[in-house]
């Protein structure tokens, strides 16, 4: 677990999703200093965008942007899974996001059309890890577990916890992959 803990292998069964469309972003929680146990949530950032999906195609939504609201509802106080659920919906339907580029950057509001997504997941939010230790655009050094869905397969396993480094999926190394590719 974490940067220097033991390596473990766990088999998780993908659960079906309620909706078949999303906008192609991976969300990452941002915590104040204090680590996974002592840190307090500061907000939600865009950890990654899927090339070719709605967010990437817009040219507006980029990794490291703050997600402020979805459909006019603030994401303050929401988990990454709760915010991600707001982004999901019927294929071809639209969703409006409010975001901010960087800490002091310009805010924007954009409406995106939901595109096809994978049929299920294992209940984790993945985030890239940069060389400076946070999520972001820095030269990647891996993918970490950003959050674990309480009722998801990962939580049920009892093995996977936030800040664990992801090494492989289905026996394939995630080295060089984006968080969205690994998902």
CSV table of C-alpha atoms in Angstrom, one decimal:
chain,number,residue,atom,x,y,z
A,1,UNK,CA,0.0,0.0,0.0
A,2,UNK,CA,1.2,3.5,-0.8
A,3,UNK,CA,4.7,4.4,-2.0
A,4,UNK,CA,6.6,2.0,0.1
A,5,UNK,CA,4.2,-0.6,1.4
A,6,UNK,CA,3.8,-4.2,0.3
A,7,UNK,CA,2.7,-5.3,-3.1
A,8,UNK,CA,-0.6,-7.2,-3.3
A,9,UNK,CA,-2.8,-8.7,-6.0
A,10,UNK,CA,-6.6,-8.6,-5.8
A,11,UNK,CA,-9.3,-9.9,-8.2
A,12,UNK,CA,-12.2,-7.5,-8.6
A,13,UNK,CA,-15.4,-8.2,-10.5
A,14,UNK,CA,-16.7,-5.3,-12.6
A,15,UNK,CA,-20.2,-4.2,-11.7
A,16,UNK,CA,-22.7,-2.9,-14.3
A,17,UNK,CA,-23.2,0.8,-14.4
A,18,UNK,CA,-26.6,2.5,-14.3
A,19,UNK,CA,-25.9,4.7,-17.4
A,20,UNK,CA,-24.1,4.1,-20.6
A,21,UNK,CA,-22.7,7.6,-21.3
A,22,UNK,CA,-20.1,9.9,-19.7
A,23,UNK,CA,-17.9,12.8,-20.8
A,24,UNK,CA,-14.5,11.1,-20.6
A,25,UNK,CA,-12.9,12.5,-17.4
A,26,UNK,CA,-11.3,10.9,-14.4
A,27,UNK,CA,-11.8,12.8,-11.2
A,28,UNK,CA,-9.2,13.1,-8.4
A,29,UNK,CA,-9.8,14.2,-4.8
A,30,UNK,CA,-7.5,17.0,-3.5
A,31,UNK,CA,-6.5,16.7,0.1
A,32,UNK,CA,-4.8,19.2,2.5
A,33,UNK,CA,-1.5,18.0,3.9
A,34,UNK,CA,-1.8,15.2,6.3
A,35,UNK,CA,-1.9,12.1,4.1
A,36,UNK,CA,-4.8,9.8,3.3
A,37,UNK,CA,-5.9,9.5,6.9
A,38,UNK,CA,-5.3,13.0,8.2
A,39,UNK,CA,-6.0,15.0,5.1
A,40,UNK,CA,-9.1,17.0,4.7
A,41,UNK,CA,-10.8,17.2,1.2
A,42,UNK,CA,-10.2,20.5,-0.5
A,43,UNK,CA,-12.0,19.8,-3.7
A,44,UNK,CA,-12.1,17.8,-6.9
A,45,UNK,CA,-9.8,18.1,-9.8
A,46,UNK,CA,-9.9,16.7,-13.3
A,47,UNK,CA,-7.2,14.0,-13.0
A,48,UNK,CA,-7.2,12.9,-16.7
A,49,UNK,CA,-9.3,13.2,-19.9
A,50,UNK,CA,-9.9,10.4,-22.4
A,51,UNK,CA,-8.5,11.3,-25.8
A,52,UNK,CA,-11.4,11.5,-28.4
A,53,UNK,CA,-14.1,11.8,-25.7
A,54,UNK,CA,-16.3,14.9,-25.2
A,55,UNK,CA,-14.1,16.6,-22.6
A,56,UNK,CA,-10.9,16.2,-24.6
A,57,UNK,CA,-12.6,17.1,-27.9
A,58,UNK,CA,-13.8,20.3,-26.3
A,59,UNK,CA,-10.3,21.6,-25.9
A,60,UNK,CA,-11.5,23.4,-22.8
A,61,UNK,CA,-11.4,20.7,-20.1
A,62,UNK,CA,-7.9,19.7,-19.2
A,63,UNK,CA,-6.1,17.8,-16.4
A,64,UNK,CA,-5.6,19.8,-13.2
A,65,UNK,CA,-8.7,21.9,-13.8
A,66,UNK,CA,-10.9,22.2,-10.7
A,67,UNK,CA,-14.4,20.8,-11.1
A,68,UNK,CA,-16.8,23.4,-9.4
A,69,UNK,CA,-20.3,22.3,-10.4
A,70,UNK,CA,-22.3,19.9,-12.6
A,71,UNK,CA,-25.7,21.0,-13.9
A,72,UNK,CA,-25.5,24.0,-11.6
A,73,UNK,CA,-25.0,21.8,-8.5
A,74,UNK,CA,-21.8,22.6,-6.6
A,75,UNK,CA,-19.5,19.6,-6.1
A,76,UNK,CA,-18.3,21.0,-2.7
A,77,UNK,CA,-18.5,18.3,-0.1
A,78,UNK,CA,-19.1,15.5,-2.7
A,79,UNK,CA,-16.9,12.5,-3.0
A,80,UNK,CA,-15.3,11.9,-6.4
A,81,UNK,CA,-17.8,9.0,-7.0
A,82,UNK,CA,-20.7,11.3,-6.2
A,83,UNK,CA,-19.4,13.9,-8.6
A,84,UNK,CA,-18.6,11.3,-11.3
A,85,UNK,CA,-22.2,10.0,-11.0
A,86,UNK,CA,-23.4,13.5,-11.9
A,87,UNK,CA,-21.4,13.3,-15.1
A,88,UNK,CA,-23.0,10.0,-16.1
A,89,UNK,CA,-26.2,9.7,-18.0
A,90,UNK,CA,-27.9,8.4,-21.0
A,91,UNK,CA,-25.7,8.1,-24.1
A,92,UNK,CA,-26.1,11.2,-26.3
A,93,UNK,CA,-27.6,13.4,-23.5
A,94,UNK,CA,-25.8,16.6,-22.5
A,95,UNK,CA,-24.3,17.8,-19.2
A,96,UNK,CA,-23.0,21.2,-18.2
A,97,UNK,CA,-19.8,21.5,-16.2
A,98,UNK,CA,-18.4,24.5,-14.4
A,99,UNK,CA,-14.6,24.4,-14.0
A,100,UNK,CA,-11.6,26.5,-13.3
A,101,UNK,CA,-8.2,26.3,-14.9
A,102,UNK,CA,-5.6,26.1,-12.1
A,103,UNK,CA,-5.7,27.8,-8.7
A,104,UNK,CA,-6.4,31.4,-9.9
A,105,UNK,CA,-7.3,30.7,-13.5
A,106,UNK,CA,-10.3,31.5,-15.6
A,107,UNK,CA,-13.6,29.8,-14.8
A,108,UNK,CA,-15.6,28.3,-17.6
A,109,UNK,CA,-19.0,26.6,-18.2
A,110,UNK,CA,-19.3,24.1,-21.0
A,111,UNK,CA,-22.0,21.7,-22.1
A,112,UNK,CA,-20.8,18.3,-23.3
A,113,UNK,CA,-22.6,15.4,-24.9
A,114,UNK,CA,-22.1,12.1,-23.2
A,115,UNK,CA,-20.3,9.4,-25.2
A,116,UNK,CA,-20.1,5.6,-24.8
A,117,UNK,CA,-18.2,4.3,-21.8
A,118,UNK,CA,-17.1,0.9,-20.4
A,119,UNK,CA,-19.9,-1.4,-19.3
A,120,UNK,CA,-18.8,-1.6,-15.6
A,121,UNK,CA,-16.1,-0.7,-13.1
A,122,UNK,CA,-14.6,-2.0,-9.9
A,123,UNK,CA,-15.4,1.0,-7.7
A,124,UNK,CA,-12.2,3.1,-7.8
A,125,UNK,CA,-11.3,6.6,-9.1
A,126,UNK,CA,-7.8,6.6,-10.6
A,127,UNK,CA,-5.5,9.6,-10.7
A,128,UNK,CA,-2.1,10.1,-12.4
A,129,UNK,CA,0.9,10.7,-10.0
A,130,UNK,CA,3.4,13.3,-11.2
A,131,UNK,CA,7.1,13.6,-10.3
A,132,UNK,CA,6.3,16.3,-7.8
A,133,UNK,CA,4.0,13.8,-5.9
A,134,UNK,CA,0.6,15.2,-6.7
A,135,UNK,CA,-1.8,14.6,-9.6
A,136,UNK,CA,-1.2,16.5,-12.8
A,137,UNK,CA,0.7,17.0,-16.0
A,138,UNK,CA,4.2,16.5,-14.6
A,139,UNK,CA,6.1,13.6,-16.0
A,140,UNK,CA,4.2,10.6,-14.7
A,141,UNK,CA,5.5,8.1,-12.3
A,142,UNK,CA,2.4,6.0,-12.1
A,143,UNK,CA,-1.3,5.8,-11.3
A,144,UNK,CA,-2.7,5.9,-7.8
A,145,UNK,CA,-6.1,5.0,-6.3
A,146,UNK,CA,-7.7,8.4,-5.8
A,147,UNK,CA,-10.9,7.2,-4.0
A,148,UNK,CA,-12.7,3.9,-3.3
A,149,UNK,CA,-16.5,3.6,-3.8
A,150,UNK,CA,-17.9,2.3,-0.5
A,151,UNK,CA,-20.2,-0.3,-2.1
A,152,UNK,CA,-17.9,-1.1,-5.0
A,153,UNK,CA,-15.9,-4.3,-5.6
A,154,UNK,CA,-12.7,-2.6,-4.4
A,155,UNK,CA,-14.1,-1.7,-1.1
A,156,UNK,CA,-15.7,-5.1,-0.6
A,157,UNK,CA,-12.3,-6.7,-1.2
A,158,UNK,CA,-10.9,-4.9,1.9
A,159,UNK,CA,-7.5,-4.6,0.1
A,160,UNK,CA,-7.6,-1.5,-2.0
A,161,UNK,CA,-7.3,1.9,-0.3
A,162,UNK,CA,-6.8,5.5,-1.4
A,163,UNK,CA,-3.2,6.4,-2.4
A,164,UNK,CA,-2.3,2.8,-3.3
A,165,UNK,CA,-0.2,2.7,-6.4
A,166,UNK,CA,-1.7,0.7,-9.3
A,167,UNK,CA,0.9,-1.5,-11.0
A,168,UNK,CA,-1.2,-3.7,-13.4
A,169,UNK,CA,-4.7,-4.4,-14.5
A,170,UNK,CA,-5.6,-7.9,-15.8
A,171,UNK,CA,-1.9,-8.8,-15.6
A,172,UNK,CA,-0.9,-5.9,-17.9
A,173,UNK,CA,1.4,-3.2,-16.5
A,174,UNK,CA,-0.1,0.3,-16.4
A,175,UNK,CA,3.4,1.8,-16.9
A,176,UNK,CA,3.0,4.6,-19.4
A,177,UNK,CA,-0.8,4.5,-19.4
A,178,UNK,CA,-3.1,7.4,-18.5
A,179,UNK,CA,-5.4,6.9,-15.5
A,180,UNK,CA,-8.3,6.7,-18.0
A,181,UNK,CA,-6.6,4.0,-20.1
A,182,UNK,CA,-6.0,1.9,-17.0
A,183,UNK,CA,-9.6,2.2,-16.0
